[in-house]
Coordinates of C-alpha atoms and ligand atoms in Angstrom, one line a residue:
X1012 CA -36.8 27.0 -10.6
X1013 CA -34.2 26.2 -13.2
X1014 CA -35.2 22.6 -12.8
X1015 CA -38.8 23.3 -13.6
X1016 CA -38.4 25.5 -16.6
X1017 CA -35.3 24.4 -18.5
X1018 CA -34.8 20.9 -17.3
X1019 CA -38.2 19.3 -17.8
X1020 CA -36.6 16.0 -18.6
X1021 CA -35.4 15.7 -15.0
X1022 CA -39.0 14.7 -14.1
X1023 CA -38.9 11.9 -16.4
X1024 CA -36.2 10.0 -14.6
X1025 CA -36.1 9.0 -10.9
X1026 CA -34.8 11.9 -8.9
X1027 CA -32.1 9.9 -7.3
X1028 CA -30.3 9.6 -10.7
X1029 CA -29.5 13.4 -10.6
X1030 CA -28.7 13.2 -6.9
X1031 CA -26.3 10.4 -7.5
X1032 CA -24.7 12.2 -10.4
X1033 CA -24.1 15.2 -8.2
X1034 CA -22.7 12.9 -5.5
X1035 CA -20.2 11.5 -8.2
X1036 CA -19.2 15.1 -8.9
X1037 CA -18.5 15.8 -5.2
X1038 CA -16.5 12.6 -4.9
X1039 CA -14.5 13.5 -8.0
X1040 CA -13.6 17.0 -6.7
X1041 CA -12.6 15.5 -3.3
X1042 CA -10.4 13.0 -5.1
X1043 CA -9.0 15.8 -7.2
X1044 CA -8.2 18.1 -4.2
X1045 CA -6.6 15.3 -2.3
X1046 CA -4.4 14.5 -5.3
X1047 CA -5.8 11.1 -5.9
X1048 CA -7.0 11.8 -9.4
X1049 CA -7.0 14.4 -12.1
X1050 CA -9.2 17.3 -12.5
X1051 CA -12.9 16.3 -13.1
X1052 CA -13.9 16.6 -16.7
X1053 CA -17.3 17.5 -18.1
X1054 CA -19.3 14.5 -19.2
X1055 CA -20.5 14.4 -22.8
X1056 CA -23.0 12.2 -24.5
X1057 CA -20.3 10.9 -26.8
X1058 CA -17.2 10.5 -24.6
X1059 CA -18.4 9.5 -21.2
X1060 CA -19.3 6.1 -20.0
X1061 CA -23.0 5.6 -20.3
X1062 CA -24.2 4.7 -16.9
X1063 CA -26.5 5.9 -14.2
X1064 CA -27.2 4.9 -10.7
X1065 CA -30.5 4.4 -8.8
X1066 CA -30.6 4.4 -5.1
X1067 CA -33.2 4.3 -2.3
X1068 CA -35.7 3.3 -4.8
X1069 CA -37.9 0.3 -4.9
X1070 CA -35.9 -2.2 -7.0
X1071 CA -37.5 -5.5 -7.2
X1072 CA -35.4 -8.5 -8.3
X1073 CA -37.0 -11.6 -9.7
X1074 CA -35.4 -14.6 -11.3
X1075 CA -35.8 -13.4 -14.8
X1076 CA -36.3 -9.7 -14.5
X1077 CA -35.8 -6.6 -12.4
X1078 CA -38.3 -3.8 -11.8
X1079 CA -36.9 -0.2 -11.7
X1080 CA -39.0 2.7 -11.0
X1081 CA -40.1 4.8 -14.0
X1082 CA -38.6 2.2 -16.3
X1083 CA -40.6 -0.8 -15.3
X1084 CA -39.7 -4.4 -15.7
X1085 CA -36.5 -5.2 -17.5
X1086 CA -35.8 -8.7 -18.7
X1087 CA -32.5 -10.2 -17.8
X1088 CA -30.4 -12.1 -20.2
X1089 CA -28.7 -14.1 -17.6
X1090 CA -31.3 -15.6 -15.3
X1091 CA -31.3 -16.7 -11.7
X1092 CA -28.1 -14.7 -11.2
X1093 CA -28.9 -11.7 -9.2
X1094 CA -29.7 -12.2 -5.6
X1095 CA -33.5 -12.0 -5.2
X1096 CA -33.8 -12.9 -1.5
X1097 CA -31.8 -12.9 1.7
X1098 CA -30.1 -9.6 0.9
X1099 CA -30.9 -5.9 1.2
X1100 CA -30.6 -4.0 -2.0
X1101 CA -29.2 -0.5 -1.7
X1102 CA -29.1 0.5 -5.3
X1103 CA -28.4 -0.4 -8.8
X1104 CA -26.0 0.9 -11.5
X1105 CA -27.1 0.5 -15.1
X1106 CA -24.5 0.9 -17.8
X1107 CA -24.0 0.3 -21.4
X1108 CA -21.0 -1.0 -23.3
X1109 CA -20.9 -2.0 -26.9
X1110 CA -24.6 -2.0 -27.2
X1111 CA -25.2 -4.3 -24.3
X1112 CA -26.8 -3.2 -21.1
X1113 CA -25.6 -4.3 -17.7
X1114 CA -27.0 -4.0 -14.3
X1115 CA -25.1 -4.3 -11.0
X1116 CA -26.8 -4.2 -7.6
X1117 CA -25.4 -3.1 -4.4
X1118 CA -26.5 -5.4 -1.8
X1119 CA -25.8 -6.0 1.9
X1120 CA -25.4 -9.5 3.0
X1121 CA -24.1 -11.2 6.1
X1122 CA -21.2 -13.6 5.8
X1123 CA -19.5 -15.8 8.3
X1124 CA -15.8 -15.7 7.8
X1125 CA -13.6 -18.5 8.9
X1126 CA -9.9 -17.7 9.5
X1127 CA -7.9 -19.1 6.7
X1128 CA -5.3 -21.6 7.7
X1129 CA -3.5 -21.9 4.3
X1130 CA 0.2 -21.1 3.7
X1131 CA 1.8 -17.7 3.5
X1132 CA 2.6 -16.6 -0.1
X1133 CA 4.5 -13.8 -1.7
X1134 CA 3.2 -12.4 -5.1
X1135 CA 5.4 -10.6 -7.5
X1136 CA 3.3 -8.8 -10.1
X1137 CA 4.9 -8.5 -13.5
X1138 CA 4.5 -7.7 -17.1
X1139 CA 6.0 -10.8 -18.6
X1140 CA 3.9 -12.9 -16.3
X1141 CA 0.9 -11.4 -14.5
X1142 CA 2.0 -12.9 -11.2
X1143 CA 4.8 -15.1 -9.9
X1144 CA 4.1 -16.8 -6.6
X1145 CA 6.7 -17.7 -4.0
X1146 CA 5.7 -21.3 -4.2
X1147 CA 6.9 -21.4 -7.8
X1148 CA 3.5 -21.2 -9.5
X1149 CA 2.7 -18.5 -12.0
X1150 CA -0.2 -16.8 -13.5
X1151 CA 0.4 -16.0 -17.2
X1152 CA -0.6 -12.6 -18.6
X1153 CA -3.3 -13.0 -21.2
X1154 CA -2.4 -9.6 -22.8
X1155 CA -5.7 -9.3 -24.5
X1156 CA -4.9 -6.0 -26.0
X1157 CA -1.9 -7.3 -27.8
X1158 CA -4.0 -10.1 -29.1
X1159 CA -6.5 -7.8 -30.7
X1160 CA -4.2 -4.9 -31.5
X1161 CA -3.9 -5.7 -35.2
X1162 CA -7.6 -6.3 -35.7
X1163 CA -8.3 -3.0 -34.0
X1164 CA -5.8 -1.1 -36.1
X1165 CA -7.3 -2.5 -39.3
X1166 CA -10.8 -1.5 -38.2
X1167 CA -9.5 1.9 -37.2
X1168 CA -8.1 2.4 -40.7
X1169 CA -11.4 1.2 -42.2
X1170 CA -13.3 3.6 -40.1
X1171 CA -11.2 6.5 -41.4
X1172 CA -12.4 5.7 -44.9
X1173 CA -16.0 5.6 -44.0
X1174 CA -18.4 8.6 -44.0
X1175 CA -19.1 10.0 -40.6
X1176 CA -22.7 9.4 -39.6
X1177 CA -23.2 6.7 -42.2
X1178 CA -24.5 3.2 -41.4
X1179 CA -21.1 1.7 -42.4
X1180 CA -19.4 4.0 -40.0
X1181 CA -21.7 3.0 -37.1
X1182 CA -21.2 -0.7 -37.9
X1183 CA -17.5 -0.3 -37.8
X1184 CA -17.6 1.6 -34.5
X1185 CA -19.8 -1.1 -33.1
X1186 CA -17.4 -3.9 -34.1
X1187 CA -14.6 -2.0 -32.5
X1188 CA -16.4 -1.5 -29.2
X1189 CA -17.3 -5.2 -29.1
X1190 CA -13.6 -6.0 -29.3
X1191 CA -12.8 -3.5 -26.5
X1192 CA -15.5 -5.2 -24.4
X1193 CA -14.0 -8.6 -25.0
X1194 CA -10.6 -7.3 -24.1
X1195 CA -12.0 -5.9 -20.8
X1196 CA -13.7 -9.2 -20.1
X1197 CA -10.7 -11.4 -20.7
X1198 CA -8.6 -9.2 -18.4
X1199 CA -11.2 -9.1 -15.7
X1200 CA -11.7 -12.9 -15.9
X1201 CA -8.0 -13.6 -15.4
X1202 CA -7.5 -11.2 -12.5
X1203 CA -10.7 -12.4 -10.8
X1204 CA -9.7 -16.0 -11.0
X1205 CA -6.2 -15.4 -9.7
X1206 CA -7.2 -13.2 -6.8
X1207 CA -10.0 -15.6 -5.8
X1208 CA -7.7 -18.6 -5.8
X1209 CA -5.1 -16.7 -3.7
X1210 CA -7.6 -15.3 -1.1
X1211 CA -9.3 -18.7 -0.8
X1212 CA -6.2 -20.9 -0.3
X1213 CA -3.6 -18.7 1.4
X1214 CA -3.6 -17.3 5.0
X1215 CA -1.4 -14.3 4.3
X1216 CA -0.7 -12.8 0.9
X1217 CA 2.2 -10.4 0.5
X1218 CA 2.2 -8.0 -2.5
X1219 CA 4.4 -5.0 -3.3
X1220 CA 2.7 -1.6 -3.2
X1221 CA 3.4 -0.7 -6.8
X1222 CA 3.7 2.9 -7.8
X1223 CA 1.5 2.3 -10.7
X1224 CA 1.0 6.0 -11.4
X1225 CA 4.7 6.6 -11.7
X1226 CA 5.3 3.6 -13.9
X1227 CA 2.6 4.7 -16.2
X1228 CA 4.5 7.8 -17.0
X1229 CA 7.0 5.6 -18.8
X1230 CA 5.1 5.2 -22.1
X1231 CA 6.8 2.1 -23.2
X1232 CA 5.8 0.2 -20.1
X1233 CA 2.4 1.9 -19.8
X1234 CA 0.5 -0.1 -22.3
X1235 CA 1.6 -3.4 -20.8
X1236 CA 0.9 -2.3 -17.2
X1237 CA -2.5 -1.2 -18.2
X1238 CA -3.0 -4.7 -19.7
X1239 CA -1.8 -6.4 -16.6
X1240 CA -4.0 -4.3 -14.3
X1241 CA -1.8 -4.3 -11.2
X1242 CA -4.0 -1.9 -9.3
X1243 CA -7.1 -4.0 -9.9
X1244 CA -5.2 -7.1 -8.8
X1245 CA -4.4 -5.5 -5.4
X1246 CA -7.8 -3.9 -5.0
X1247 CA -9.5 -7.3 -5.5
X1248 CA -7.2 -9.0 -3.1
X1249 CA -8.0 -6.3 -0.6
X1250 CA -11.7 -7.2 -0.4
X1251 CA -11.5 -10.9 -1.2
X1252 CA -9.1 -11.5 1.7
X1253 CA -11.8 -10.1 3.9
X1254 CA -14.3 -12.6 2.5
X1255 CA -12.1 -15.6 2.8
X1256 CA -10.5 -14.8 6.2
X1257 CA -7.0 -14.3 4.9
X1258 CA -4.8 -11.3 5.3
X1259 CA -3.2 -8.9 2.8
X1260 CA 0.2 -7.4 3.5
X1261 CA 1.2 -4.6 1.3
X1262 CA 5.0 -4.2 1.3
X1263 CA 6.6 -0.8 0.9
X1264 CA 7.9 0.0 -2.5
X1265 CA 11.3 0.9 -1.1
X1266 CA 11.8 -2.7 -0.1
X1267 CA 14.5 -4.1 -2.5
X1268 CA 12.5 -7.3 -3.4
X1269 CA 14.2 -7.6 -6.8
X1270 CA 17.8 -6.7 -5.8
X1271 CA 17.9 -8.9 -2.7
X1272 CA 19.1 -12.5 -2.6
X1273 CA 16.3 -14.6 -1.2
X1274 CA 18.8 -17.1 0.3
X1275 CA 21.5 -15.0 1.9
X1276 CA 20.0 -11.5 2.0
X1277 CA 22.7 -9.8 0.1
X1278 CA 21.5 -6.7 -1.8
X1279 CA 22.8 -5.9 -5.2
X1280 CA 23.5 -2.4 -6.1
X1281 CA 21.6 -2.6 -9.4
X1282 CA 19.6 -5.0 -11.4
X1283 CA 18.8 -4.2 -15.0
X1284 CA 15.3 -4.7 -16.4
X1285 CA 16.8 -7.2 -18.9
X1286 CA 18.3 -9.5 -16.4
X1287 CA 15.8 -12.4 -16.2
X1288 CA 17.6 -14.4 -13.5
X1289 CA 19.1 -13.4 -10.2
X1290 CA 22.6 -14.6 -9.7
X1291 CA 24.1 -14.1 -6.3
X1292 CA 27.8 -13.3 -6.0
X1293 CA 27.9 -14.3 -2.3
X1294 CA 26.1 -17.6 -2.0
X1295 CA 25.9 -18.6 -5.7
X1296 CA 22.1 -18.8 -5.8
X1297 CA 20.7 -18.8 -9.3
X1298 CA 17.0 -18.2 -9.5
X1299 CA 14.4 -16.7 -11.7
X1300 CA 14.2 -13.0 -11.1
X1301 CA 10.5 -12.8 -10.3
X1302 CA 10.5 -15.9 -8.2
X1303 CA 13.4 -14.4 -6.2
X1304 CA 11.3 -11.3 -5.6
X1305 CA 8.2 -13.3 -4.7
X1306 CA 10.2 -15.2 -2.0
X1307 CA 11.5 -12.0 -0.6
X1308 CA 8.0 -10.6 -0.4
X1309 CA 6.8 -13.8 1.2
X1310 CA 9.5 -13.6 3.9
X1311 CA 8.5 -10.0 4.8
X1312 CA 4.8 -11.0 4.8
X1313 CA 5.4 -14.0 7.0
X1314 CA 7.1 -11.8 9.6
X1315 CA 4.8 -8.9 9.4
X1316 CA 2.4 -7.9 12.1
X1317 CA 1.3 -5.0 10.1
X1318 CA -1.2 -6.8 8.0
X1319 CA -4.3 -4.9 7.0
X1320 CA -6.8 -7.4 8.2
X1321 CA -4.8 -10.0 10.0
X1322 CA -6.2 -8.6 13.2
X1323 CA -9.1 -10.8 12.8
X1324 CA -8.9 -13.8 15.1
X1325 CA -11.3 -16.6 15.8
X1326 CA -14.6 -16.6 14.0
X1327 CA -15.5 -13.3 12.5
X1328 CA -19.0 -12.1 11.9
X1329 CA -18.8 -9.8 9.0
X1330 CA -21.3 -7.7 7.1
X1331 CA -20.0 -7.0 3.7
X1332 CA -21.8 -4.7 1.3
X1333 CA -20.9 -5.5 -2.2
X1334 CA -22.3 -4.8 -5.6
X1335 CA -23.4 -8.0 -7.4
X1336 CA -23.2 -7.9 -11.0
X1337 CA -24.7 -9.9 -13.9
X1338 CA -22.0 -8.7 -16.1
X1339 CA -19.0 -10.3 -14.4
X1340 CA -17.6 -13.6 -15.4
X1341 CA -17.5 -14.8 -11.9
X1342 CA -20.4 -14.9 -9.5
X1343 CA -18.8 -12.9 -6.8
X1344 CA -17.4 -10.4 -9.2
X1345 CA -17.3 -6.8 -7.9
X1346 CA -17.0 -4.0 -10.3
X1347 CA -17.2 -0.9 -8.1
X1348 CA -14.5 1.7 -8.8
X1349 CA -13.3 1.9 -5.3
X1350 CA -13.4 0.1 -2.0
X1351 CA -15.9 2.5 -0.5
X1352 CA -18.9 0.3 -0.9
X1353 CA -17.5 -2.4 1.3
X1354 CA -17.5 -2.3 5.1
X1355 CA -16.8 -4.8 7.7
X1356 CA -18.2 -5.2 11.1
X1357 CA -16.1 -7.4 13.4
X1358 CA -18.0 -8.8 16.2
X1359 CA -15.8 -10.1 19.0
X1360 CA -17.4 -11.9 21.9
X1361 CA -21.1 -11.3 22.3
X1362 CA -23.4 -14.1 21.3
X1363 CA -20.6 -16.0 19.5
X1364 CA -18.9 -16.5 22.9
X1365 CA -15.5 -15.2 22.0
X1366 CA -13.1 -13.5 24.3
Ligands
ZN2203 ZN1 22.9 -15.1 -1.9

């Protein structure tokens, strides 16, 4: 009733848009009640991310355009990108950032995963460097926010002088949001490249389960941690290791990776944040602080049987449902907010002739 009288506009959009929005609300309250996230807040036209989801709807993908019900054909800026055949499309998310519109599709596709035979590696995630690997290689932190901070501050001051609602005001806002979009893209690109390389070339990847939420309470560190996107790094490793047949080992945060000597195993009582190198009083080892931690993490990962997906042996037939995106910087980029959209069916024996 309410729908028919007061909410006429609801008939103008596909009905699944509203259903999906309600589903989001349900998910948000479940997450809130289980302590995973804060209290759900009301969406507003100004503040909220501008996005909607379409499911169960006929979505047609062609090389240069997509057809969405009630909207019609929409031309794609990046062509031949979205999968148009060989996959089942579940739904689409349409979003807007800095005046640009993005579409990401949720598709189901079958992949054959070969068990990865690469070396074992330990990864220490950091602020100074995004990642330090136990083999001595590093991934530097692009810190895009720091790079654009001054420019943003200048624009912010300029904005304050402009009249609200004026064209100048809108232009200024637009310039700022374009910079924020660039920051996001640089960050995304670095993390995607690093996690892909790891998942492709290593058999077992050890990472520390970082208490990101606790660390973010420390305001001085918070900005940099946000920049470094630790949580995102681990989340991507989680699904990419499934794709490339490698295993992810998350090591408990109580493990003294930083305080322990990676050669003799002695554990120091304390290790200040400023100490950049680990010097062992017992065996005399002198090593970069983060490299020492990475080696310790590797040693645990190598000996661990508690890997999240190391159970996979032999050839694995997996069905992975992933959103494809034309907004990402990498073709396999996944931008869903949680791992929920991914599932894996392991098929042992049967036609493949396993055990
Ligand atoms: Zn030692």
